XYZ file of C-alpha atoms in Angstrom:
420
model
C 16.607 -34.431 20.668
C 15.142 -31.001 19.922
C 13.758 -30.642 23.435
C 17.143 -31.701 24.838
C 18.795 -28.965 22.805
C 16.191 -26.460 24.009
C 16.855 -27.180 27.684
C 20.610 -27.065 27.096
C 20.285 -23.673 25.385
C 17.990 -22.382 28.145
C 20.457 -23.455 30.824
C 23.316 -21.798 28.961
C 21.401 -18.530 28.610
C 20.479 -18.593 32.304
C 24.113 -19.095 33.250
C 25.404 -16.366 30.954
C 22.732 -13.929 32.150
C 24.155 -14.291 35.655
C 27.850 -14.718 34.893
C 27.995 -12.355 31.904
C 25.435 -9.542 32.254
C 26.564 -8.002 28.978
C 24.895 -10.820 26.999
C 21.707 -11.018 29.069
C 19.816 -9.092 26.390
C 20.245 -11.870 23.821
C 16.839 -13.132 22.661
C 15.566 -16.595 23.501
C 15.460 -18.776 20.397
C 14.315 -22.319 19.740
C 17.396 -23.335 17.784
C 20.947 -22.819 19.007
C 23.951 -21.620 16.989
C 25.238 -24.041 14.341
C 22.448 -26.564 14.841
C 21.147 -26.959 11.271
C 17.697 -28.377 10.604
C 16.065 -29.495 7.378
C 17.289 -30.029 3.846
C 18.751 -27.372 1.573
C 16.986 -26.159 -1.559
C 18.598 -24.892 -4.749
C 21.343 -25.462 -7.281
C 23.721 -25.280 -4.345
C 21.418 -26.504 -1.553
C 21.002 -23.998 1.245
C 23.127 -21.312 -0.429
C 22.505 -17.660 0.428
C 24.288 -14.826 -1.374
C 24.882 -11.701 0.714
C 26.075 -8.769 -1.380
C 27.307 -5.715 0.506
C 27.884 -2.496 -1.436
C 28.609 0.549 0.762
C 27.306 3.703 -0.888
C 24.293 2.175 -2.611
C 22.182 4.013 0.007
C 23.340 7.326 1.455
C 20.325 9.205 2.841
C 21.276 11.514 5.720
C 18.202 10.468 7.677
C 16.625 13.924 7.709
C 16.637 15.723 4.362
C 13.827 15.005 1.926
C 12.854 11.390 1.312
C 15.124 8.349 1.207
C 13.668 7.327 -2.187
C 15.155 10.340 -4.008
C 17.795 9.747 -6.677
C 20.336 11.907 -4.862
C 20.482 9.442 -1.965
C 20.757 6.217 -3.959
C 23.195 4.812 -6.518
C 21.324 2.981 -9.286
C 24.514 1.609 -10.854
C 25.473 0.021 -7.533
C 21.984 -1.457 -7.156
C 22.218 -2.928 -10.661
C 25.611 -4.449 -9.846
C 24.347 -5.884 -6.550
C 21.460 -7.741 -8.173
C 23.646 -9.185 -10.902
C 26.373 -10.175 -8.435
C 23.798 -11.836 -6.181
C 22.644 -13.992 -9.088
C 26.216 -14.946 -9.993
C 27.189 -15.810 -6.423
C 23.974 -17.727 -5.816
C 24.299 -19.952 -8.881
C 28.067 -20.088 -9.304
C 27.727 -19.060 -12.947
C 30.015 -16.528 -14.630
C 27.358 -14.056 -15.739
C 23.877 -12.908 -14.794
C 22.586 -14.257 -18.116
C 23.830 -17.750 -17.354
C 22.658 -17.403 -13.758
C 19.064 -16.771 -14.834
C 19.234 -19.714 -17.234
C 20.406 -21.919 -14.387
C 17.680 -20.667 -12.031
C 14.841 -21.243 -14.485
C 16.210 -24.629 -15.525
C 16.655 -25.805 -11.932
C 13.203 -24.558 -10.951
C 11.465 -26.399 -13.777
C 13.493 -29.576 -13.412
C 12.811 -29.922 -9.694
C 9.073 -29.498 -10.347
C 8.946 -32.176 -13.016
C 8.481 -29.754 -15.906
C 11.713 -30.533 -17.697
C 14.971 -28.635 -17.455
C 13.897 -25.756 -19.670
C 14.468 -22.063 -19.176
C 12.006 -19.196 -19.400
C 9.742 -19.363 -22.450
C 7.904 -16.438 -24.009
C 4.396 -16.234 -22.674
C 5.273 -17.600 -19.244
C 4.317 -15.103 -16.558
C 6.549 -13.822 -13.755
C 5.147 -11.898 -10.772
C 7.402 -9.913 -8.442
C 5.853 -9.561 -4.985
C 7.069 -6.330 -3.359
C 6.766 -5.302 0.279
C 4.881 -1.997 0.381
C 3.412 -2.600 3.827
C 3.661 1.090 4.755
C 1.992 2.419 1.591
C -1.762 3.019 1.446
C -1.605 5.549 -1.405
C 0.476 6.258 -4.488
C 2.222 9.333 -3.161
C 5.743 8.814 -1.815
C 6.289 9.111 1.906
C 9.244 8.784 4.268
C 8.150 5.261 5.276
C 10.400 2.320 4.413
C 9.011 0.144 1.629
C 10.553 -1.724 -1.305
C 13.348 0.233 -2.926
C 12.660 1.754 -6.370
C 16.321 1.179 -7.186
C 16.402 -2.506 -6.309
C 13.099 -3.029 -8.133
C 14.429 -1.347 -11.275
C 17.683 -3.308 -11.003
C 15.707 -6.545 -10.839
C 13.634 -5.587 -13.892
C 16.751 -4.592 -15.823
C 18.320 -7.961 -15.127
C 15.178 -9.941 -15.914
C 14.733 -8.188 -19.243
C 18.354 -7.528 -20.198
C 20.028 -10.667 -18.839
C 17.283 -13.299 -18.662
C 15.598 -12.147 -21.881
C 12.129 -12.018 -20.300
C 9.561 -10.027 -22.273
C 8.360 -7.003 -20.274
C 4.776 -7.999 -21.104
C 5.323 -11.255 -19.211
C 6.273 -9.431 -15.986
C 3.946 -8.136 -13.274
C 5.196 -6.065 -10.341
C 2.604 -6.411 -7.614
C 1.589 -5.542 -4.089
C -1.944 -6.930 -3.766
C -2.498 -5.707 -0.203
C -1.091 -2.176 -0.395
C -0.184 0.533 -2.929
C 2.766 0.811 -5.290
C 4.157 4.314 -4.810
C 5.127 6.797 -7.493
C 8.885 6.440 -6.990
C 8.674 2.773 -8.013
C 6.018 3.068 -10.697
C 7.398 6.177 -12.423
C 10.997 4.963 -12.459
C 10.197 1.453 -13.652
C 7.335 2.288 -16.031
C 9.425 4.939 -17.755
C 12.002 2.315 -18.715
C 9.683 -0.686 -19.081
C 6.218 0.511 -20.173
C 5.205 -3.045 -21.030
C 5.501 -4.265 -17.434
C 2.191 -4.470 -15.549
C 1.810 -2.955 -12.077
C -0.913 -4.358 -9.831
C -1.824 -3.012 -6.405
C -4.717 -2.863 -3.981
C -6.235 0.431 -5.097
C -5.524 0.722 -8.841
C -5.456 3.946 -10.854
C -2.562 6.161 -11.959
C -1.401 3.414 -14.341
C -1.733 0.623 -11.788
C -4.217 -2.217 -12.211
C -6.515 -2.893 -9.263
C -5.899 -6.364 -7.879
C -8.475 -9.125 -8.219
C -8.559 -12.275 -6.093
C -9.494 -15.932 -6.199
C -11.518 -16.773 -3.121
C -10.728 -19.595 -0.693
C -7.360 -20.524 -2.231
C -5.401 -20.975 0.998
C -7.214 -22.986 3.668
C -4.511 -23.390 6.320
C -3.478 -26.417 8.332
C -5.144 -25.317 11.579
C -8.099 -23.167 12.588
C -7.026 -19.632 11.763
C -10.243 -17.837 12.495
C -10.750 -14.790 10.277
C -7.402 -14.959 8.509
C -7.715 -14.113 4.800
C -8.127 -17.079 2.453
C -8.248 -15.405 -0.964
C -5.151 -15.068 -3.136
C -4.299 -12.440 -5.762
C -4.994 -13.587 -9.323
C -1.704 -12.111 -10.562
C 0.101 -14.382 -8.075
C -1.923 -17.541 -8.740
C -1.844 -17.097 -12.538
C 1.930 -16.583 -12.680
C 4.268 -19.380 -13.719
C 7.078 -18.033 -11.550
C 7.217 -15.781 -8.502
C 9.973 -13.591 -7.101
C 9.602 -12.677 -3.441
C 11.244 -9.277 -2.916
C 11.075 -8.693 0.837
C 12.594 -6.155 3.232
C 15.136 -6.436 6.048
C 13.128 -5.212 9.046
C 12.114 -6.165 12.544
C 8.443 -6.448 13.450
C 6.676 -6.152 16.773
C 5.064 -9.498 17.473
C 6.630 -11.941 15.019
C 10.057 -10.374 15.564
C 11.030 -10.201 11.895
C 9.283 -9.417 8.622
C 11.204 -11.203 5.885
C 10.194 -13.373 2.908
C 7.752 -15.648 4.774
C 5.656 -12.783 6.102
C 5.786 -11.041 2.728
C 3.433 -13.734 1.360
C 0.675 -12.426 3.642
C 0.434 -9.459 1.288
C -0.637 -11.812 -1.512
C -3.908 -12.552 0.302
C -7.131 -10.564 0.111
C -6.556 -8.581 3.296
C -7.912 -5.110 3.917
C -5.828 -2.071 3.008
C -6.179 -0.901 6.630
C -4.035 -3.367 8.549
C -5.942 -3.042 11.833
C -8.990 -4.600 10.166
C -7.109 -7.830 9.442
C -6.518 -10.944 11.496
C -2.899 -11.933 12.156
C -3.461 -15.386 13.610
C -0.366 -17.401 14.491
C 2.002 -14.730 13.170
C 3.607 -13.701 16.431
C 6.336 -15.575 18.197
C 4.937 -17.746 20.964
C 5.096 -15.741 24.199
C 4.022 -18.668 26.400
C 7.555 -19.452 27.530
C 8.426 -20.963 24.174
C 5.562 -23.440 23.923
C 5.536 -24.896 20.373
C 2.567 -24.212 18.113
C 1.298 -24.094 14.556
C 2.675 -21.227 12.473
C 0.842 -19.648 9.533
C 4.096 -18.713 7.789
C 4.792 -22.404 7.151
C 1.564 -22.689 5.175
C 2.602 -19.674 3.095
C 5.983 -21.239 2.312
C 4.469 -24.632 1.514
C 1.492 -23.453 -0.550
C 1.538 -24.444 -4.231
C 0.666 -20.903 -5.366
C 3.068 -19.088 -3.017
C 6.372 -20.472 -1.776
C 6.299 -23.546 -3.979
C 6.074 -21.355 -7.067
C 8.929 -19.054 -6.060
C 11.925 -18.880 -8.369
C 13.984 -16.487 -6.265
C 13.909 -14.937 -2.795
C 15.425 -11.488 -2.262
C 15.710 -9.514 0.965
C 16.307 -5.849 0.237
C 18.603 -4.518 2.938
C 19.876 -1.436 1.132
C 18.599 0.499 4.136
C 17.209 -2.028 6.612
C 15.431 -0.909 9.754
C 14.913 -1.674 13.427
C 11.340 -0.346 13.134
C 8.600 -1.827 10.971
C 6.929 1.583 10.543
C 8.273 5.035 9.782
C 11.497 6.078 8.141
C 14.541 3.797 7.894
C 16.060 3.918 11.374
C 18.749 3.766 12.687
C 21.951 3.264 10.741
C 23.791 -0.003 11.390
C 26.639 0.373 13.858
C 28.371 -2.999 14.005
C 30.912 -4.443 11.549
C 30.870 -4.694 8.605
C 28.506 -1.668 8.498
C 30.316 0.620 10.935
C 27.775 3.427 11.202
C 26.450 3.171 7.630
C 23.186 1.848 6.230
C 23.124 -1.916 5.743
C 23.690 -1.485 1.967
C 23.021 -5.183 1.397
C 20.988 -7.606 -0.675
C 20.348 -11.190 0.373
C 19.313 -13.731 -2.272
C 18.524 -17.437 -2.206
C 16.466 -20.227 -3.723
C 15.942 -21.572 -0.208
C 13.219 -19.704 1.721
C 14.346 -20.930 5.144
C 18.036 -20.276 4.624
C 17.243 -16.822 3.235
C 15.156 -15.834 6.260
C 17.648 -17.418 8.664
C 20.430 -15.155 7.409
C 18.187 -12.079 7.491
C 17.107 -13.004 11.013
C 20.714 -13.452 12.165
C 21.661 -10.059 10.725
C 18.806 -8.299 12.516
C 19.416 -10.055 15.821
C 23.143 -9.427 15.524
C 22.571 -5.698 15.122
C 19.741 -5.165 17.631
C 19.719 -8.135 20.060
C 17.803 -6.109 22.642
C 14.674 -5.869 20.438
C 11.990 -7.498 22.587
C 9.975 -9.324 19.936
C 12.901 -11.480 18.780
C 12.075 -14.073 21.438
C 11.285 -17.378 19.686
C 11.029 -15.624 16.317
C 12.680 -18.649 14.672
C 9.788 -20.996 15.425
C 8.364 -20.886 11.895
C 11.797 -21.812 10.522
C 12.071 -24.753 12.899
C 8.549 -25.899 12.038
C 9.179 -25.675 8.278
C 12.545 -27.427 8.523
C 11.244 -30.390 10.535
C 8.236 -31.384 8.420
C 6.740 -34.026 8.451
C 7.312 -34.173 12.212
C 7.472 -30.587 13.537
C 7.570 -30.128 17.281
C 4.066 -28.636 17.315
C 2.653 -31.867 15.885
C 0.930 -29.957 13.058
C 0.221 -31.779 9.809
C 0.882 -28.963 7.348
C -1.570 -29.143 4.441
C -2.040 -25.528 3.243
C -4.482 -26.463 0.462
C -6.409 -28.921 2.660
C -6.435 -31.387 -0.226
C -5.543 -34.412 1.866
C -1.913 -34.285 0.721
C 0.093 -32.905 3.650
C 3.616 -31.646 3.103
C 5.936 -34.624 3.443
C 9.391 -33.128 3.851
C 11.416 -30.092 4.967
C 10.762 -26.845 3.094
C 14.421 -25.867 3.239
C 17.406 -25.580 5.540
C 17.624 -23.345 8.599
C 20.624 -22.621 10.766
C 21.768 -19.773 13.007
C 25.341 -18.570 12.627
C 27.834 -19.046 15.469
C 28.035 -15.334 16.358
C 27.663 -11.902 14.711
C 31.419 -11.374 14.605
C 32.450 -14.507 12.690
C 29.116 -15.247 10.926
C 29.997 -18.902 10.373
C 27.573 -21.665 9.462
C 28.190 -25.401 9.296
C 25.624 -26.465 6.697
C 23.953 -23.294 5.455
C 26.100 -22.047 2.573
C 26.547 -18.292 3.066
C 28.513 -16.488 0.365
C 29.446 -12.931 1.385
C 30.727 -10.511 -1.262
C 31.618 -6.884 -0.730
C 31.539 -4.693 -3.834
């Protein structure tokens, strides 16, 4: 059935490339529009909350650094995080939303339908992929304003003790704009990064904690202790493209929890990139990240920070988003979900909708298709990320592409869009 759909999609794209040259730049994907795969995760299975707040980011693209207070509206960031929680859970307040998230998480994992309890540890995994030191640069990394908004809601709405929270980036550095802003307000929160110092704790690792479902060569196998020792994780990713895999969203963000080298060129990136062999199916590392007991299976909440968003993985945020509903502004959005596949599917659709000509988008949805079709993915891989003889036995979530960037309609994925 899947192969039949693939050939039908390929034939359609070939026809439109000839008959309609204006759409010839559309990337080749494994899954067609409105062809959902998998099973939804969450209180409302497969729900994704997309909060759009124009004005939350206003950098002019040239003056100073985008992380400066003058270019960002903290009150809007606070409101976006709280609204995302409300829309995601259907509750009437952020306080009740957190209660629902913790309760649902624990219930579905056989731990009883209890909420957060004092002493339970929460680790927030940032994406600081462009930071190798503590000094702020023009590069796009996790937003200080979204990070502070998340901490404010965790402490103020969820009632989590600051001493139970760790903000971490095991593979890179947490820059001053994040540390100073957040530590000033929450001195009890721990900050863990790859280099330590300046108030940050240097990350330690457990060796050989992720063993992968296929031969991955030199790919890192150690996992950060602050991630493994946490009771709950929050994956706070970025809305960016990436040469090779096409996108860098929540699934790729888990790579930064491994014991990789601070200098990215010294690391292996096996099975990260989209398959360039004319769409030949294959094992994908990202699926092991999502399915691992100490990574995706311990994640309470997925967030994609699109307050700026970028077509380029490196450098400054660039360019502004031209298509509706952005209309020449920054993306000014946050995406949130309990479902890792649905979350990345929406982020992927947004990026492709804005920059369809980006070359690395081809087949970038393979990891979503693989994860959604377990235990029988097209590649034939038996996904067992811990190599404990207990392979994953069901879909890791729900994936679907929207019908088109103009209407943004899904049939099974539950997208809730709210403009503030």
